[in-house]
Structure formats: C-alpha cells, structure tokens
Coordinates of C-alpha atoms in Angstrom, one line a residue:
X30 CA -3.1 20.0 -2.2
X31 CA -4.9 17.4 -1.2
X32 CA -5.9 14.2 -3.5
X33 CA -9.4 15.6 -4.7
X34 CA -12.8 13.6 -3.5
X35 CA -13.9 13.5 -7.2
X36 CA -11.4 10.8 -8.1
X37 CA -12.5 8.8 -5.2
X38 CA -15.0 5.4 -5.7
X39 CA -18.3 5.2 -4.5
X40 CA -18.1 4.1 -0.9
X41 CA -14.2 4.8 -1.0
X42 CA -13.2 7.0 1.7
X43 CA -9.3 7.8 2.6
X44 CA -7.1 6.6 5.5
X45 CA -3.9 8.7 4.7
X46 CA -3.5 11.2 2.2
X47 CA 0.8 11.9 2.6
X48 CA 2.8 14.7 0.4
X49 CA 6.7 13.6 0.1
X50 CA 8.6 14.0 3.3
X51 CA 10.6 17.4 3.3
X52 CA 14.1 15.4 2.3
X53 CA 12.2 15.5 -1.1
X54 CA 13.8 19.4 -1.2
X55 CA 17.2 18.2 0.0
X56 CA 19.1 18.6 -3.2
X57 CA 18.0 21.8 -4.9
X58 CA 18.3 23.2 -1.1
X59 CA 21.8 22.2 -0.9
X60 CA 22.9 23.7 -4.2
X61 CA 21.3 26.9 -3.2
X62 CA 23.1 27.0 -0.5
X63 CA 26.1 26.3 -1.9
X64 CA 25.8 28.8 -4.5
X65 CA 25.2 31.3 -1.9
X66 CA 28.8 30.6 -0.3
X67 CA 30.2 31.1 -3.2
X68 CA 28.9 34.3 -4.0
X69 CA 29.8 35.3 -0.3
X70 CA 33.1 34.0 -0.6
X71 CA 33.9 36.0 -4.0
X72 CA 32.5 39.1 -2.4
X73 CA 35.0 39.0 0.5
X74 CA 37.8 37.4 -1.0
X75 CA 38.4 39.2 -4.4
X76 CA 39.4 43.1 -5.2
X77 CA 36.6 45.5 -6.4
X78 CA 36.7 45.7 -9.9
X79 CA 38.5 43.1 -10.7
X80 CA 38.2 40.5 -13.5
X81 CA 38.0 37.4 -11.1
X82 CA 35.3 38.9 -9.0
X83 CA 33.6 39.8 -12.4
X84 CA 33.4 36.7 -13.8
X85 CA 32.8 34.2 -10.7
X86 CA 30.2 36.8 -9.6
X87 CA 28.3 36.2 -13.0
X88 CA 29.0 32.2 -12.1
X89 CA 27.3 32.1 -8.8
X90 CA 24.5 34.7 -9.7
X91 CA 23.8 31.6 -12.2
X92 CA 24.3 29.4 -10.1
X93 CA 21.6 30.9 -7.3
X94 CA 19.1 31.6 -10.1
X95 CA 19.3 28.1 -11.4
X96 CA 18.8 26.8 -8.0
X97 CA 16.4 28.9 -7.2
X98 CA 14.1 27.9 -10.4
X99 CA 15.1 24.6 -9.5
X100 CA 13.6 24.7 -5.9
X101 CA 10.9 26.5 -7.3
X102 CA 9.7 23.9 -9.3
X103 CA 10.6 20.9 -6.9
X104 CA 7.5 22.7 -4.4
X105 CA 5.1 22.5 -7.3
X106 CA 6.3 19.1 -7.8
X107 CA 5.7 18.5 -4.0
X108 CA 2.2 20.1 -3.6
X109 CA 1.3 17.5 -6.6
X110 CA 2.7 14.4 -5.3
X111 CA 0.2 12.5 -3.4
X112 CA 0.7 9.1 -1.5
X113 CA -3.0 7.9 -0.7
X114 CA -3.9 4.9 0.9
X115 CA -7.9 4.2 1.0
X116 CA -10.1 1.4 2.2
X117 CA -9.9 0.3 -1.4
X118 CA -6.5 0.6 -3.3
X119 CA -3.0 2.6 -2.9
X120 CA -3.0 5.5 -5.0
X121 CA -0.3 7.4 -6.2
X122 CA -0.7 10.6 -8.2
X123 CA 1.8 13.3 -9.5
X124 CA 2.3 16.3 -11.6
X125 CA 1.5 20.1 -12.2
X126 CA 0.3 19.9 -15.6
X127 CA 0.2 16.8 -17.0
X128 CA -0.9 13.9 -14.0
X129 CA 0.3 10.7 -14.1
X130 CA 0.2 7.8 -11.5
X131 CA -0.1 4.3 -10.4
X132 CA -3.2 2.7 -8.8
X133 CA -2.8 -0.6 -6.8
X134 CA -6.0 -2.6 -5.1
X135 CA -5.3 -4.0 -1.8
X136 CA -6.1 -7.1 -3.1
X137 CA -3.6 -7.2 -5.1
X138 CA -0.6 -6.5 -2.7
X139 CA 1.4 -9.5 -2.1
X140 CA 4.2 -7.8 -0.1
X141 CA 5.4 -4.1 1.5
X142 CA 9.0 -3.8 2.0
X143 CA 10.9 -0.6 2.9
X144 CA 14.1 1.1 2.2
X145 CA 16.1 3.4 4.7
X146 CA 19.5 4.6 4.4
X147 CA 21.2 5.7 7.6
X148 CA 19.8 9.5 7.2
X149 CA 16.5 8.5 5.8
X150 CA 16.1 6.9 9.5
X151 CA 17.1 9.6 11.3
X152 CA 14.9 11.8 9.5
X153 CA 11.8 9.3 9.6
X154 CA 11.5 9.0 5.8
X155 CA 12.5 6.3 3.0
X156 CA 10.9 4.4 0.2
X157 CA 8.3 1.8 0.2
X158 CA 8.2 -1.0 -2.0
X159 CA 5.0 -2.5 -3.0
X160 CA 4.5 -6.0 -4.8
X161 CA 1.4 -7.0 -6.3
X162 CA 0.0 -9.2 -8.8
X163 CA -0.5 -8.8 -12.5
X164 CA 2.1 -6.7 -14.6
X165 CA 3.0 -4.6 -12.9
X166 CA 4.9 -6.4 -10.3
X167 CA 7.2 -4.2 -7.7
X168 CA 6.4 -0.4 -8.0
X169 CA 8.9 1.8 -5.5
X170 CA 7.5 5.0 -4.3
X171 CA 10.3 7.3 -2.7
X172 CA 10.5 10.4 0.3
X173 CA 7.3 8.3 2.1
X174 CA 6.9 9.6 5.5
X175 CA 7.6 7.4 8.1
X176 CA 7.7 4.7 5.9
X177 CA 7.1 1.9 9.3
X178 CA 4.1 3.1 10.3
X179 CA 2.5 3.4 6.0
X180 CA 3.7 0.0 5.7
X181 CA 2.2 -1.0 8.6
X182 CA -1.4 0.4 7.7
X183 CA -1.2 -0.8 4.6
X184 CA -1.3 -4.2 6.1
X185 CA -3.8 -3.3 8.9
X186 CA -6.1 -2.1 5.4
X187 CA -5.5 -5.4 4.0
X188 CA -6.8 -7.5 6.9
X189 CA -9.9 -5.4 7.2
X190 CA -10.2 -5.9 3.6
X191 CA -10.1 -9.7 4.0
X192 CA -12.4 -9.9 6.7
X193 CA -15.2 -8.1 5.5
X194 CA -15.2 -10.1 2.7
X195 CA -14.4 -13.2 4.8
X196 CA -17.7 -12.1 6.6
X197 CA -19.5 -11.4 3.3
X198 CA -22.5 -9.8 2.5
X199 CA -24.3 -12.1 5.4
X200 CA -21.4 -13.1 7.2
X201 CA -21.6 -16.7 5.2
X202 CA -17.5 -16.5 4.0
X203 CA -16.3 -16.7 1.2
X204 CA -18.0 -18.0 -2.0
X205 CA -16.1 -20.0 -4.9
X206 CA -16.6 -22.2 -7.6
X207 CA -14.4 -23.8 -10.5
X208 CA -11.0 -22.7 -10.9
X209 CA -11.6 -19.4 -8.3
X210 CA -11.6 -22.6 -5.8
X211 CA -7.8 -22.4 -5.9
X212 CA -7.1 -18.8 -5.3
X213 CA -9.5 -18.3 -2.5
X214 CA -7.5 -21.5 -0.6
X215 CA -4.5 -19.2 -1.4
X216 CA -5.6 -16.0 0.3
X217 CA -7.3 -18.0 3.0
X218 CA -4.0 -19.6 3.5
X219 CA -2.6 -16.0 3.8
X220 CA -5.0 -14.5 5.9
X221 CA -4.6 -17.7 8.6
X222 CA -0.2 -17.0 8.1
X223 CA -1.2 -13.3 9.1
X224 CA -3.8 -14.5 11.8
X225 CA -6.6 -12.8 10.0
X226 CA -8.4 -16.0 10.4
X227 CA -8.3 -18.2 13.4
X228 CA -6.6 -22.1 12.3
X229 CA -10.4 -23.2 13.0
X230 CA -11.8 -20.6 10.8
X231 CA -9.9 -21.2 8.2
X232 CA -10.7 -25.1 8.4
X233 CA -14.8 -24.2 8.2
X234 CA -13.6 -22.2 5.3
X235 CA -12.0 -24.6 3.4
X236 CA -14.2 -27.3 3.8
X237 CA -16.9 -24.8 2.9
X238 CA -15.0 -23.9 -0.4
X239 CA -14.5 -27.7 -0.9
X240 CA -17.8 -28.7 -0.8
X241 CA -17.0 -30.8 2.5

C-alpha cells in the first residue's frame, strides 16, 4: 500500500516511497518452517496410533498454526509499514488499525548512519539511523532496503533543500536577523563542509548575514 497523497503537503511530492525489505518475514518464516519438519519428522518417525505420534502431532499442528497466524499478521504489518522520503521531511508510518509514526524535516537531520550485520549486507538491507534536532534526537528505522543508497538520498534531498533556500525566493541567500544570525552561520558552515556552497559563496554569505 502505498503512503496515500492526502497526507502529503501542499507542494510536497515524494522521492521514495519503501515497504520493509523482505528479511522483515525472516522469523515467523523460519518457525514455519521449522514446525513443518517436525510434523514431517513425527509422521515418518513414529508408529501409527501411537501416543508419541498423538501428542507431538497435536504440538506441531500448533506449532504450524501459530506460525502461520503469525506470518499472517507480519504481511499486514508489512503492507502498512511505509519508509517515505519527500522533498520535505522523512516520514515514517505504520499499522493496520491503529497508525502511528514519526515525521522528521530535512532540516532538521544532523546526521544518517547505518547498521548492517554480515547477512543484512548480503541481502542489501539494514537499519538507518537518523539524528536530528529537538527531542527527539536519534530515531532507528529497521529492514530499510538498501540502506547505502536511502542514506545517500537523503543527503542528496538535503543539499537540494539548502540550495533552494540558499537561492531564495529571488536568488538573494539567505536572510537573518538577531539571534537566527547564529544558526544560519551554522548551516552555512555545513553546507560549505558538504560543498553545497562554494568557500567563496559562503564568504558573500556570511558577510551578507553580517551586515559586512
């Protein structure tokens, strides 16, 4: 299911709209599976009408109906997990009945990191770690499909972000005044250490901001 139009902003469009890689299913698969051998391996192993093949037949049929349920349930969870990254914000949304999730402007992300265990990189998945000011601080979103190339688009966002309001409404710069003087020398300061801004742009712009 794809994240629905209506919850965008006006002027918002979206870059990627992701669904957890298919790893997410890794564990209720597994136990499926593994309550499938055993059901096998009563069935061929024990006598006919016996008490042992009674009872650990009752076990696994348990077993595969548990699992089952439980995989059931993990796909609605899955065709209700979103991962959306916009020209705006990073969204993330989840649930089947009751929807919850975590909105972050691009603005507002200081840092992307990611997390791959040795299987997670075979398989081209892992988690992404996003920093970002205010309260919330480090928010870790897991199963993200190739969790390189997000990270990098989220960065690529960001820069596009900064430049169009580097460029401004008339392509003047940035505009600040009191104490907004200091955290617009911060994110120029970033967006010259990312090379969003050339080292002479970022000189007009701070002399600009400083009245010079």
């Amino acid at each position: 299911m794809p994240y629905p139009e209506k919850m965008l902003n006006d002027g918002e469009s979206v870059t990627v709209d992701l669904h957890p890689h298919w790893w997410f299913f890794a564990e209720p698969v597994v136990v499926l599976l593994g309550a499938i051998a055993i059901g096998i391996v009563v069935l061929v192993g024990t006598d006919d009408g016996s008490d042992v093949r009674k009872w650990l037949g009752l076990v696994s049929l348990a077993l595969i109906v548990i699992s089952g349920i439980w995989l059931i349930a993990r796909y609605l969870q899955w065709g209700t997990t979103n991962f959306v990254i916009t020209n705006d914000r990073v969204i993330y949304r989840s649930g089947v009945i009751a929807k919850h999730g975590i909105e972050i402007p691009l603005e507002r992300v200081n840092n992307v990191m990611i997390s791959q265990r040795i299987v997670e990189r075979m398989l081209s998945t892992g988690d992404l770690m996003i920093e970002s000011g205010g309260e919330d601080g480090q928010q870790r979103f897991t199963d993200i499909r190739e969790p390189d190339r997000v990270k990098n688009l989220i960065h690529a966002m960001i820069n596009e972000n900064e430049r169009n309001a580097f460029r401004g409404t008339d392509g003047g710069g940035f505009v600040a005044s009191g104490s907004d003087v200091a955290s617009q020398l911060e994110k120029l300061e970033g967006m010259r250490d990312r090379g969003t801004l050339s080292p002479d742009e970022f000189e007009a712009q701070k002399r600009r901001l400083l009245g010079g």
